[in-house]
Coordinates of C-alpha atoms in Angstrom, one line a residue:
Chain H
M29 CA 5.9 74.9 -9.3
G30 CA 4.5 70.6 -10.6
K31 CA 6.0 69.2 -7.4
I32 CA 2.8 66.9 -6.8
Y33 CA 3.8 63.5 -8.1
S34 CA 2.5 59.7 -7.8
L35 CA 4.4 58.0 -5.7
S36 CA 5.2 55.4 -8.8
D37 CA 6.4 59.0 -11.1
A38 CA 8.2 60.5 -8.3
I39 CA 10.5 57.2 -7.5
S40 CA 11.1 56.3 -11.4
K41 CA 12.2 60.1 -12.1
F42 CA 14.4 60.4 -8.6
V43 CA 15.5 56.9 -7.5
H44 CA 18.2 55.4 -10.3
D45 CA 20.7 52.5 -10.6
G46 CA 23.9 53.3 -9.0
D47 CA 22.7 56.1 -6.2
H48 CA 24.0 57.1 -3.3
L49 CA 20.5 56.6 -1.4
V50 CA 19.5 58.0 1.8
F51 CA 16.2 57.4 4.3
G52 CA 14.5 59.9 6.7
G53 CA 13.6 57.9 10.0
F54 CA 14.6 55.8 13.0
T55 CA 14.3 52.6 13.2
T56 CA 10.7 51.6 13.8
N57 CA 9.5 55.5 13.2
R58 CA 8.6 57.7 10.6
K59 CA 10.5 55.2 8.0
P60 CA 9.6 56.0 4.4
Y61 CA 8.6 52.3 3.7
A62 CA 5.7 53.6 1.1
A63 CA 8.6 54.3 -1.1
V64 CA 10.7 51.6 -0.2
Y65 CA 8.1 49.1 -1.4
E66 CA 8.2 51.2 -4.2
I67 CA 11.0 50.5 -5.2
L68 CA 11.4 47.3 -4.7
R69 CA 8.8 46.7 -6.9
Q70 CA 10.4 49.7 -9.6
G71 CA 14.1 47.4 -9.7
Q72 CA 16.6 49.7 -8.9
K73 CA 19.9 48.4 -7.1
D74 CA 23.5 48.8 -7.1
F75 CA 22.2 52.0 -4.0
I76 CA 25.3 52.6 -2.1
G77 CA 23.4 53.1 1.1
E78 CA 23.7 55.5 4.2
S79 CA 21.8 53.7 7.3
G80 CA 21.3 56.8 10.0
P81 CA 19.7 54.5 12.5
A82 CA 18.1 51.9 9.8
G83 CA 15.5 49.0 10.3
G84 CA 13.5 46.9 7.7
D85 CA 13.9 50.0 5.3
W86 CA 17.2 48.9 4.2
D87 CA 17.1 45.2 5.0
M88 CA 14.8 44.7 2.5
L89 CA 16.5 46.5 0.3
I90 CA 19.8 44.2 1.2
G91 CA 18.1 41.1 1.4
E92 CA 16.7 41.7 -2.2
G93 CA 20.0 42.6 -3.3
R94 CA 19.7 45.8 -4.5
V95 CA 22.4 47.6 -2.4
K96 CA 25.7 47.4 -3.8
A97 CA 27.8 49.6 -0.4
F98 CA 26.4 50.1 3.2
N99 CA 27.9 53.0 5.7
N100 CA 26.5 51.5 8.8
C101 CA 26.0 52.7 12.2
Y102 CA 22.9 50.8 13.5
I103 CA 20.3 48.4 11.7
A104 CA 17.6 46.8 13.8
N105 CA 13.6 46.6 14.1
S106 CA 14.4 47.5 18.1
G107 CA 12.1 45.2 20.5
F108 CA 11.3 43.0 17.0
T109 CA 14.3 42.0 15.2
N110 CA 17.3 43.2 17.0
V111 CA 19.6 42.7 14.1
C112 CA 18.1 43.2 11.2
R113 CA 18.5 39.3 9.7
R114 CA 18.8 39.9 6.3
F115 CA 21.3 42.4 6.5
R116 CA 23.2 39.9 8.8
K117 CA 22.5 37.2 6.4
A118 CA 24.6 39.1 3.7
V119 CA 27.3 39.8 5.8
E120 CA 28.0 36.8 7.1
A121 CA 27.7 35.5 3.5
G122 CA 30.3 38.1 2.3
E123 CA 27.6 39.2 0.3
L124 CA 27.7 43.1 0.9
L125 CA 30.1 45.6 1.4
V126 CA 29.4 47.1 4.2
E127 CA 31.6 49.6 6.4
D128 CA 31.0 50.6 9.8
Y129 CA 31.1 54.1 11.3
S130 CA 29.9 55.0 14.9
Q131 CA 26.6 56.6 14.8
D132 CA 27.8 59.4 16.1
V133 CA 29.9 60.1 12.9
L134 CA 27.8 58.6 10.6
M135 CA 25.0 61.5 11.8
L136 CA 26.8 64.4 12.4
Q137 CA 28.4 63.7 8.6
L138 CA 24.8 64.1 7.5
H139 CA 24.6 66.8 9.1
A140 CA 28.0 68.1 7.7
A141 CA 27.0 68.0 4.5
S142 CA 23.7 69.4 5.1
L143 CA 26.5 71.7 5.5
G144 CA 28.3 71.9 2.6
L145 CA 31.5 71.2 4.4
P146 CA 34.2 69.7 3.2
Y147 CA 35.0 66.8 5.3
L148 CA 33.9 66.5 9.2
P149 CA 37.1 65.7 12.0
V150 CA 35.7 64.1 15.1
R151 CA 37.3 62.8 18.1
L152 CA 34.8 59.6 18.0
M153 CA 36.6 56.5 17.2
M154 CA 39.5 56.5 18.4
G155 CA 40.4 53.6 20.9
S156 CA 38.3 51.5 19.1
D157 CA 38.5 48.9 16.0
L158 CA 36.4 51.2 14.0
V159 CA 39.1 53.7 13.1
D160 CA 41.9 50.1 13.3
K161 CA 39.4 47.9 11.0
W162 CA 37.7 48.9 7.7
G163 CA 34.6 46.9 5.8
I164 CA 35.7 48.0 2.5
S165 CA 39.4 48.2 1.2
K166 CA 40.4 50.8 -0.5
E167 CA 40.8 48.7 -3.3
E168 CA 37.3 47.8 -3.4
R169 CA 36.4 51.6 -2.8
Q170 CA 38.7 52.6 -5.9
K171 CA 36.5 50.4 -7.7
I172 CA 33.4 52.5 -6.7
D173 CA 33.6 56.1 -8.1
K174 CA 30.3 56.9 -5.5
L175 CA 32.7 55.5 -2.6
P176 CA 35.2 58.0 -1.1
N177 CA 38.4 56.2 -1.2
D178 CA 39.2 56.4 2.3
K179 CA 36.9 55.6 5.4
F180 CA 38.9 58.6 7.2
V181 CA 42.0 59.7 7.1
I182 CA 43.8 60.5 11.2
Q183 CA 45.4 63.6 11.2
D184 CA 47.6 66.0 14.4
D185 CA 44.6 68.8 14.9
P186 CA 46.3 71.6 14.4
F187 CA 44.1 73.1 16.8
H188 CA 45.4 71.1 20.0
P189 CA 49.1 70.4 19.7
G190 CA 49.7 66.6 20.8
H191 CA 46.2 65.6 20.0
K192 CA 45.2 63.2 17.0
V193 CA 41.7 64.2 14.5
V194 CA 39.6 61.8 12.6
L195 CA 38.8 63.1 9.5
C196 CA 36.1 61.8 8.0
P197 CA 34.3 62.2 4.5
V198 CA 31.5 63.7 4.1
P199 CA 28.8 61.7 1.4
E200 CA 27.6 62.9 -1.4
I201 CA 24.2 61.9 -1.6
D202 CA 22.2 61.9 -4.5
T203 CA 18.2 61.3 -3.1
A204 CA 16.3 61.4 0.5
I205 CA 13.8 59.8 0.7
I206 CA 11.8 61.0 4.0
H207 CA 8.5 60.7 5.4
V208 CA 6.5 63.6 6.9
Q209 CA 2.7 64.6 8.6
T210 CA 2.4 67.6 6.3
A211 CA 3.3 68.9 3.1
S212 CA 2.2 71.7 0.9
P213 CA 2.0 72.0 -3.3
D214 CA 5.1 73.9 -2.8
G215 CA 6.5 71.3 -1.3
T216 CA 7.1 73.0 2.3
C217 CA 7.7 70.2 4.8
R218 CA 6.4 70.1 8.8
I219 CA 7.6 67.5 10.6
I220 CA 6.0 67.0 14.2
G221 CA 8.0 65.4 16.5
D222 CA 11.9 64.8 17.0
E223 CA 12.9 65.5 12.8
F224 CA 16.2 62.3 13.4
H225 CA 18.3 63.3 10.7
D226 CA 15.0 64.2 8.3
V227 CA 16.3 68.1 7.7
D228 CA 19.7 67.4 7.0
I229 CA 19.6 65.2 4.1
A230 CA 16.7 67.2 2.7
V231 CA 19.4 69.9 2.8
A232 CA 22.2 67.6 1.6
A233 CA 20.9 65.4 -1.2
K234 CA 21.0 66.0 -4.8
H235 CA 17.1 65.4 -5.0
C236 CA 14.5 64.8 -2.5
V237 CA 11.4 63.3 -2.1
V238 CA 9.1 63.9 0.4
T239 CA 5.7 61.5 1.1
C240 CA 3.3 62.8 3.7
E241 CA -0.2 61.5 5.5
E242 CA -1.6 65.4 3.8
I243 CA -1.0 67.6 1.2
I244 CA -2.6 71.3 2.7
S245 CA -2.1 74.7 0.7
D246 CA 1.2 76.9 0.1
E247 CA -1.6 79.2 2.0
E248 CA -2.4 77.2 5.2
I249 CA 0.9 76.3 5.8
R250 CA 2.7 78.9 5.9
K251 CA 0.2 80.1 8.7
D252 CA 2.1 78.6 11.1
P253 CA 6.0 78.5 10.1
T254 CA 7.4 78.3 13.5
K255 CA 5.5 74.8 13.1
N256 CA 7.7 73.6 9.1
S257 CA 10.8 72.1 9.2
I258 CA 11.4 72.8 5.4
P259 CA 11.1 75.1 2.5
G260 CA 10.1 73.9 -0.7
F261 CA 12.6 74.8 -2.5
C262 CA 14.7 71.7 -0.9
V263 CA 11.9 69.6 -1.9
D264 CA 11.9 68.0 -5.5
A265 CA 8.5 65.9 -5.2
V266 CA 5.8 65.6 -2.8
V267 CA 4.0 62.3 -2.6
L268 CA 0.3 62.3 -0.8
A269 CA 1.0 58.4 0.9
P270 CA -1.6 58.4 4.0
Y271 CA -0.3 55.9 6.3
G272 CA 3.0 56.2 4.4
A273 CA 5.4 55.4 6.8
H274 CA 3.5 52.4 8.0
P275 CA 4.0 49.4 9.4
S276 CA 6.2 52.0 11.1
Q277 CA 5.7 55.1 13.6
C278 CA 4.5 59.1 12.5
Y279 CA 4.3 60.8 16.2
G280 CA 1.3 62.2 16.5
L281 CA -0.8 60.2 14.0
Y282 CA -0.4 56.6 14.3
D283 CA 2.0 53.1 16.0
Y284 CA 3.9 50.9 14.8
D285 CA 1.9 47.8 13.4
K286 CA 3.2 45.3 15.7
K287 CA 2.3 42.1 14.2
L288 CA 3.4 43.6 10.9
F289 CA 7.0 43.8 12.4
Q290 CA 6.5 40.5 14.3
D291 CA 5.7 39.0 10.6
Y292 CA 8.8 40.5 9.8
D293 CA 10.8 39.5 12.2
K294 CA 9.7 35.8 11.4
A295 CA 9.6 35.7 8.0
S296 CA 13.2 37.4 7.8
K297 CA 14.5 35.0 9.0
T298 CA 14.9 32.7 5.7
D299 CA 15.0 33.0 1.9
E300 CA 12.0 31.3 1.7
D301 CA 9.9 33.0 4.0
F302 CA 11.1 36.5 3.4
K303 CA 10.6 36.0 -0.5
S304 CA 7.1 35.0 0.3
F305 CA 6.5 38.0 2.8
L306 CA 7.7 40.4 0.4
D307 CA 5.5 38.5 -2.2
E308 CA 2.1 39.2 -0.1
W309 CA 3.4 42.8 0.8
V310 CA 4.9 44.5 -1.7
Y311 CA 4.8 42.3 -4.9
G312 CA 1.5 41.6 -5.0
V313 CA 0.5 44.8 -4.4
K314 CA 0.2 47.1 -7.0
D315 CA 0.5 50.4 -5.6
H316 CA 0.4 51.3 -2.0
E317 CA -3.4 52.7 -2.2
E318 CA -4.1 48.0 -2.9
Y319 CA -1.4 47.7 0.4
L320 CA -3.3 50.0 2.3
N321 CA -6.9 48.2 1.4
K322 CA -4.6 45.1 1.8
L323 CA -4.2 45.9 5.9
G324 CA -8.2 46.7 6.5
A325 CA -9.5 50.3 7.7
V326 CA -9.8 48.1 11.1
R327 CA -6.4 47.6 11.1
L328 CA -5.4 50.9 10.3
S329 CA -8.4 52.8 13.1
K330 CA -6.1 50.2 15.8
L331 CA -3.0 51.9 15.6
K332 CA -4.3 55.7 15.6
A333 CA -2.5 57.6 18.5
V334 CA -4.5 59.1 21.4
P335 CA -4.1 62.7 22.2
G336 CA -2.1 63.4 24.9
F337 CA -0.2 60.3 23.8
G338 CA 1.5 60.5 20.6
Y339 CA 0.8 56.4 20.0
S340 CA -1.8 53.8 20.2
V341 CA -3.0 53.3 23.5
D342 CA -6.5 51.4 24.4
M343 CA -8.6 53.7 26.3
T344 CA -11.7 51.6 25.9
K345 CA -9.5 49.7 28.4
E346 CA -9.6 52.6 30.8
G347 CA -11.8 53.1 33.7
K348 CA -13.5 49.3 32.9
Chain Y
M18 CA -2.3 39.3 47.7
A19 CA 1.0 38.8 45.1
D20 CA 4.0 37.7 46.8
Y21 CA 7.1 39.9 45.8
T22 CA 9.6 38.5 47.7
N23 CA 10.4 36.0 44.3
Y24 CA 13.1 38.1 42.9
T25 CA 14.8 37.2 39.7
N26 CA 18.3 37.9 38.8
K27 CA 16.7 40.1 35.9
E28 CA 15.1 42.2 38.5
M29 CA 18.4 42.5 41.0
Q30 CA 20.1 44.1 38.1
A31 CA 17.5 46.3 37.3
V32 CA 17.9 47.1 41.3
A33 CA 21.3 47.1 40.8
I34 CA 20.9 49.6 38.2
A35 CA 18.7 51.5 40.1
K36 CA 21.3 52.4 42.8
S37 CA 24.4 53.2 40.7
I38 CA 22.5 56.0 39.5
R39 CA 22.7 59.5 41.7
N40 CA 20.5 62.7 41.9
G41 CA 21.7 65.1 39.7
Q42 CA 22.5 62.9 36.6
V43 CA 21.6 63.1 33.4
V44 CA 21.7 59.3 32.7
I45 CA 21.9 58.0 28.9
V46 CA 19.6 55.1 28.6
G47 CA 18.2 52.8 26.1
T48 CA 15.3 50.6 26.4
G49 CA 15.3 47.6 28.3
L50 CA 16.8 47.2 31.9
P51 CA 18.7 49.8 32.2
L52 CA 15.1 52.3 31.3
I53 CA 13.6 49.8 33.6
G54 CA 16.6 50.7 36.4
A55 CA 16.7 54.1 35.6
S56 CA 12.4 54.4 35.7
L57 CA 13.1 52.8 39.6
A58 CA 16.1 55.5 40.0
K59 CA 13.8 58.1 39.5
R60 CA 10.7 56.5 42.4
V61 CA 13.1 55.4 44.8
Y62 CA 16.5 56.8 44.5
A63 CA 17.1 59.5 42.8
P64 CA 14.3 61.2 42.3
K65 CA 16.0 64.0 40.8
C66 CA 17.9 62.6 37.7
N67 CA 17.1 63.4 33.8
L68 CA 16.7 60.9 31.6
I69 CA 17.9 61.4 28.1
V70 CA 18.0 59.2 25.3
E71 CA 21.0 59.2 22.1
S72 CA 17.8 59.9 19.3
G73 CA 18.2 62.9 21.0
L74 CA 15.2 63.5 23.2
M75 CA 15.8 65.5 26.8
D76 CA 14.2 64.7 30.6
C77 CA 11.9 61.8 29.4
S78 CA 9.4 59.9 31.5
P79 CA 7.5 57.9 29.3
I80 CA 4.3 56.1 31.1
E81 CA 4.3 53.2 28.6
V82 CA 7.8 50.7 28.0
P83 CA 9.5 52.4 24.9
R84 CA 10.9 49.4 22.8
S85 CA 13.1 52.0 20.7
V86 CA 15.4 55.1 21.2
G87 CA 12.8 56.4 18.2
D88 CA 9.9 54.5 19.7
C89 CA 7.3 57.7 20.0
R90 CA 6.7 56.2 23.7
F91 CA 10.2 58.0 24.7
M92 CA 9.2 61.4 22.3
A93 CA 5.4 61.5 24.3
H94 CA 6.7 62.3 27.2
C95 CA 10.3 64.3 27.4
S96 CA 11.1 68.0 27.8
V97 CA 12.8 68.8 23.7
Q98 CA 12.4 66.5 20.8
W99 CA 15.9 67.5 19.8
P100 CA 18.2 65.9 16.7
N101 CA 20.1 63.3 17.1
V102 CA 23.5 65.8 16.7
R103 CA 22.3 68.0 19.7
F104 CA 22.5 65.6 21.6
I105 CA 26.5 64.4 20.2
G106 CA 27.1 67.9 20.9
F107 CA 25.5 67.8 24.2
E108 CA 27.8 64.9 25.2
A109 CA 31.1 66.4 23.8
N110 CA 30.3 69.6 25.7
E111 CA 29.4 68.4 29.2
W112 CA 33.0 66.7 28.7
L113 CA 34.6 70.1 27.5
H114 CA 33.3 72.1 30.6
D115 CA 34.0 69.4 32.7
T116 CA 30.5 69.0 33.7
D117 CA 30.7 65.3 35.6
R118 CA 27.5 64.7 35.4
L119 CA 26.7 62.0 33.2
I120 CA 25.9 58.5 33.5
A121 CA 25.5 56.2 30.0
F122 CA 24.5 52.3 30.1
I123 CA 25.9 50.7 27.2
G124 CA 25.7 46.7 26.4
G125 CA 27.2 44.4 24.2
A126 CA 28.2 40.8 23.4
Q127 CA 32.0 40.5 24.8
I128 CA 33.8 42.2 27.3
D129 CA 37.5 42.1 27.7
P130 CA 39.1 42.8 31.2
Y131 CA 39.5 46.7 30.9
G132 CA 35.5 47.2 29.9
N133 CA 36.5 47.2 25.9
V134 CA 33.2 46.0 24.9
N135 CA 32.4 44.1 21.5
S136 CA 28.0 45.0 19.8
T137 CA 29.7 44.7 16.0
C138 CA 30.0 40.8 15.6
I139 CA 31.7 37.6 16.7
G140 CA 34.6 36.4 14.8
D141 CA 37.0 38.0 12.0
Y142 CA 35.1 41.4 11.2
N143 CA 36.2 40.9 7.5
H144 CA 34.2 37.7 7.7
P145 CA 32.3 37.4 10.8
K146 CA 30.6 34.1 12.6
T147 CA 28.1 36.0 13.7
R148 CA 27.1 39.7 13.4
F149 CA 25.1 42.5 14.7
T150 CA 24.0 46.2 14.3
G151 CA 27.0 48.0 14.9
S152 CA 28.0 50.4 17.2
G153 CA 25.0 52.3 17.8
G154 CA 25.8 56.0 20.3
A155 CA 27.9 53.9 21.9
N156 CA 30.9 54.2 20.7
G157 CA 30.2 58.6 21.4
I158 CA 29.2 57.0 24.3
S159 CA 32.3 55.8 25.9
T160 CA 34.2 58.6 24.2
Y161 CA 33.2 61.1 26.1
S162 CA 30.9 59.9 29.0
N163 CA 31.2 57.0 32.4
T164 CA 29.7 54.1 31.6
I165 CA 27.9 51.3 33.0
I166 CA 28.3 48.2 31.2
M167 CA 25.3 45.4 30.9
M168 CA 25.9 42.0 30.2
Q169 CA 25.1 38.6 30.3
H170 CA 27.7 36.7 32.5
E171 CA 29.1 33.2 31.0
K172 CA 32.2 32.7 30.5
R173 CA 32.2 33.4 26.7
R174 CA 30.9 36.6 26.9
F175 CA 34.1 37.1 29.6
M176 CA 37.2 36.9 27.8
D177 CA 40.6 38.1 27.5
H178 CA 40.5 39.5 24.1
I179 CA 37.1 40.2 22.2
D180 CA 37.0 39.7 18.9
Y181 CA 36.0 43.4 17.6
I182 CA 36.5 46.7 20.3
T183 CA 33.2 48.6 19.7
S184 CA 33.0 50.9 22.7
P185 CA 36.3 51.9 24.2
G186 CA 37.0 51.2 27.7
W187 CA 40.3 51.5 29.7
I188 CA 42.2 49.8 26.5
D189 CA 44.9 48.2 28.6
G190 CA 45.1 49.9 32.1
P191 CA 45.7 53.1 33.2
D192 CA 47.4 55.1 30.3
G193 CA 45.5 53.0 27.8
R194 CA 43.0 55.6 27.2
A195 CA 45.7 58.7 26.9
K196 CA 47.6 56.9 24.3
K197 CA 44.2 56.4 22.0
G198 CA 43.9 59.7 22.6
L199 CA 40.6 59.7 24.3
P200 CA 38.9 61.5 27.3
T201 CA 41.4 60.3 30.5
N202 CA 39.2 61.5 33.0
R203 CA 36.0 58.9 32.1
G204 CA 35.4 55.2 31.3
P205 CA 33.5 52.6 32.3
Q206 CA 32.8 52.5 36.5
M207 CA 30.4 49.4 36.3
V208 CA 29.9 46.3 35.1
V209 CA 26.1 45.3 36.3
T210 CA 25.7 41.5 35.4
D211 CA 23.3 38.1 35.6
R212 CA 25.6 37.1 38.5
G213 CA 27.0 40.4 40.6
I214 CA 28.1 44.1 40.2
L215 CA 32.1 44.4 38.5
K216 CA 33.8 47.8 39.5
F217 CA 37.7 48.4 37.5
D218 CA 40.4 48.9 40.0
E219 CA 41.5 52.0 40.6
Q220 CA 45.7 51.4 39.7
S221 CA 45.1 49.0 37.0
K222 CA 41.8 49.8 35.6
R223 CA 40.9 45.6 35.6
M224 CA 38.1 44.4 36.5
Y225 CA 37.4 42.7 39.7
L226 CA 33.7 41.5 41.3
A227 CA 32.2 44.3 43.6
G228 CA 29.3 42.2 44.8
Y229 CA 27.5 39.1 44.3
Y230 CA 23.6 38.4 44.5
P231 CA 22.3 36.4 46.6
T232 CA 21.5 33.9 43.7
S233 CA 25.5 33.6 43.4
S234 CA 28.6 33.8 44.9
P235 CA 32.6 34.6 44.2
E236 CA 32.8 31.1 43.0
D237 CA 30.5 31.2 40.5
V238 CA 31.4 34.6 39.0
A239 CA 35.1 32.7 38.9
E240 CA 34.1 30.2 37.2
N241 CA 31.7 31.7 34.7
T242 CA 34.2 34.4 33.8
G243 CA 36.8 33.5 31.2
F244 CA 39.6 35.9 32.6
E245 CA 40.7 36.1 36.0
I246 CA 38.9 38.0 37.8
D247 CA 39.8 38.9 41.3
V248 CA 37.0 38.4 43.9
S249 CA 38.8 39.0 47.7
R250 CA 36.9 42.3 47.6
A251 CA 33.3 41.1 46.6
V252 CA 30.6 41.6 49.2
A253 CA 27.5 39.9 50.0
L254 CA 24.3 42.5 47.8
D255 CA 20.9 42.4 49.7
A256 CA 17.9 40.6 48.5
P257 CA 15.8 43.3 46.9
D258 CA 13.0 44.9 49.1
P259 CA 9.8 43.6 48.0
E260 CA 8.3 46.8 47.8
V261 CA 10.8 48.0 44.9
I262 CA 9.9 44.2 43.1
R263 CA 6.1 45.5 43.5
M264 CA 6.8 48.9 41.6
I265 CA 8.5 47.0 39.2
R266 CA 5.9 44.6 38.1
E267 CA 2.7 46.3 39.0
E268 CA 4.0 50.2 37.7
I269 CA 7.1 50.3 35.9
D270 CA 7.1 47.1 33.3
P271 CA 3.3 45.6 33.6
G272 CA 3.6 44.7 30.5
Q273 CA 6.5 42.9 31.1
A274 CA 8.1 43.8 28.0
F275 CA 11.8 43.2 29.5
I276 CA 11.0 41.7 32.7
K277 CA 8.8 38.5 33.5
V278 CA 7.9 37.9 36.3
P279 CA 8.2 34.5 37.5
Q280 CA 5.0 32.0 37.2

């Protein structure tokens, strides 16, 4: 089937300037960082981004000026950086087109996209400034083909007379990138732990790039289909990228790298330190393997999840 | 022997949260103080409550304190790992079925007398002085669920008019939610701050001081509230039981992730 790609080939083939791009994962969990770093290295830009619950993934792309417009619902490396700092700076400086939806609406929009629905009717956001204020004006929206002309439209609910309903646009996603624990060469994916919105975007996007911790055979992955999440038909590229979610978590395998998130929290405070951080961890390394070597075996082994917990616990401290 | 009588205002807040939870409730928690309070409720005040988080993880009982609602520390010890959209559907159906079990904790940077909360920006939305994360799950939660709002009690945060309504409360009074097309039988029940507990008048839906901590006073609360606040109904709240403080420090948050132990 030819779906196995190197990270570099997958990103150059499926990620283009101006793409409507979505990542899987949740703030500091199973974010496809290896792929984000490769996009940064290759230079694609002018993305229309959907945040999902975003973190450093989108913060880095925003900080590097790669994002043309961003549909936001939440962006934080929670517990490390409570509002992502490059996002905050870009919005405060008026350098980023940003639209706000509630997280419920944004996640339902991605789900609606996976269902192929023409638009999404909700009772959410009413009574709040999410409906009274627009982040991206009608005029700006008309200049960008990939943005819908309206943030939403409010109409009478045809089935509940006297009630209003908020009709939201459904995103037309060019490329989704997700990181999973296991995949097989034909693209079949196995996500362990919460799938978040990853399955939705894999189905909805025109192209889906999967980075994974391990590749097993097509026969092996079919031995227990109850554990599988995405059929290979929805996947364009399978990339072997062990620790590809680092510094975020990957359930059952490794925890977040607290030190790296703390360092990013500090670095993202200023333009200079942010640049040095990326020079050191992204632009200064050739590829994902060099990144892993730079981190080192000891550092990575300390992140290893302990069975029964799903995250890292220092068991040598138990029973002393 | 450690001293557990030197409680802090944060611990007092956690205890106030814990006491507000009842058996049988399904509690939407985030991280931070609400999680500490809810964990305490599960041990002491309401052992038959269940915790859920907006990422979709159901009936959570984390052993180690999680940093985010998507943290593996929540994911590891729960009953079902739903995707977020299932949580949203569940939240809406709880209202559609008129099942009054949900109680949710949300927080923000600014609040007005009717419990409308801002967690989006300070200043003009299109040219903000300070920009925050955005709604997260709070808007949906405050649409469909009863809420308890966590706030730092400062004059600049308790304002007559907030800069942006991220999460709707009672809007502008008893008819506010109906006018906006929001469920009228749901809304903010309480505000828990580092100075006391505030509730909403049944008739006017305006905030009033219901209780103040031993470290605070009605005058202190009025002075640190940026709008006129009725303190006539306020009662003095008891200091927390040292055994409860011991539990918070030794069992629930021993790593002091969210509550620092005084030196």
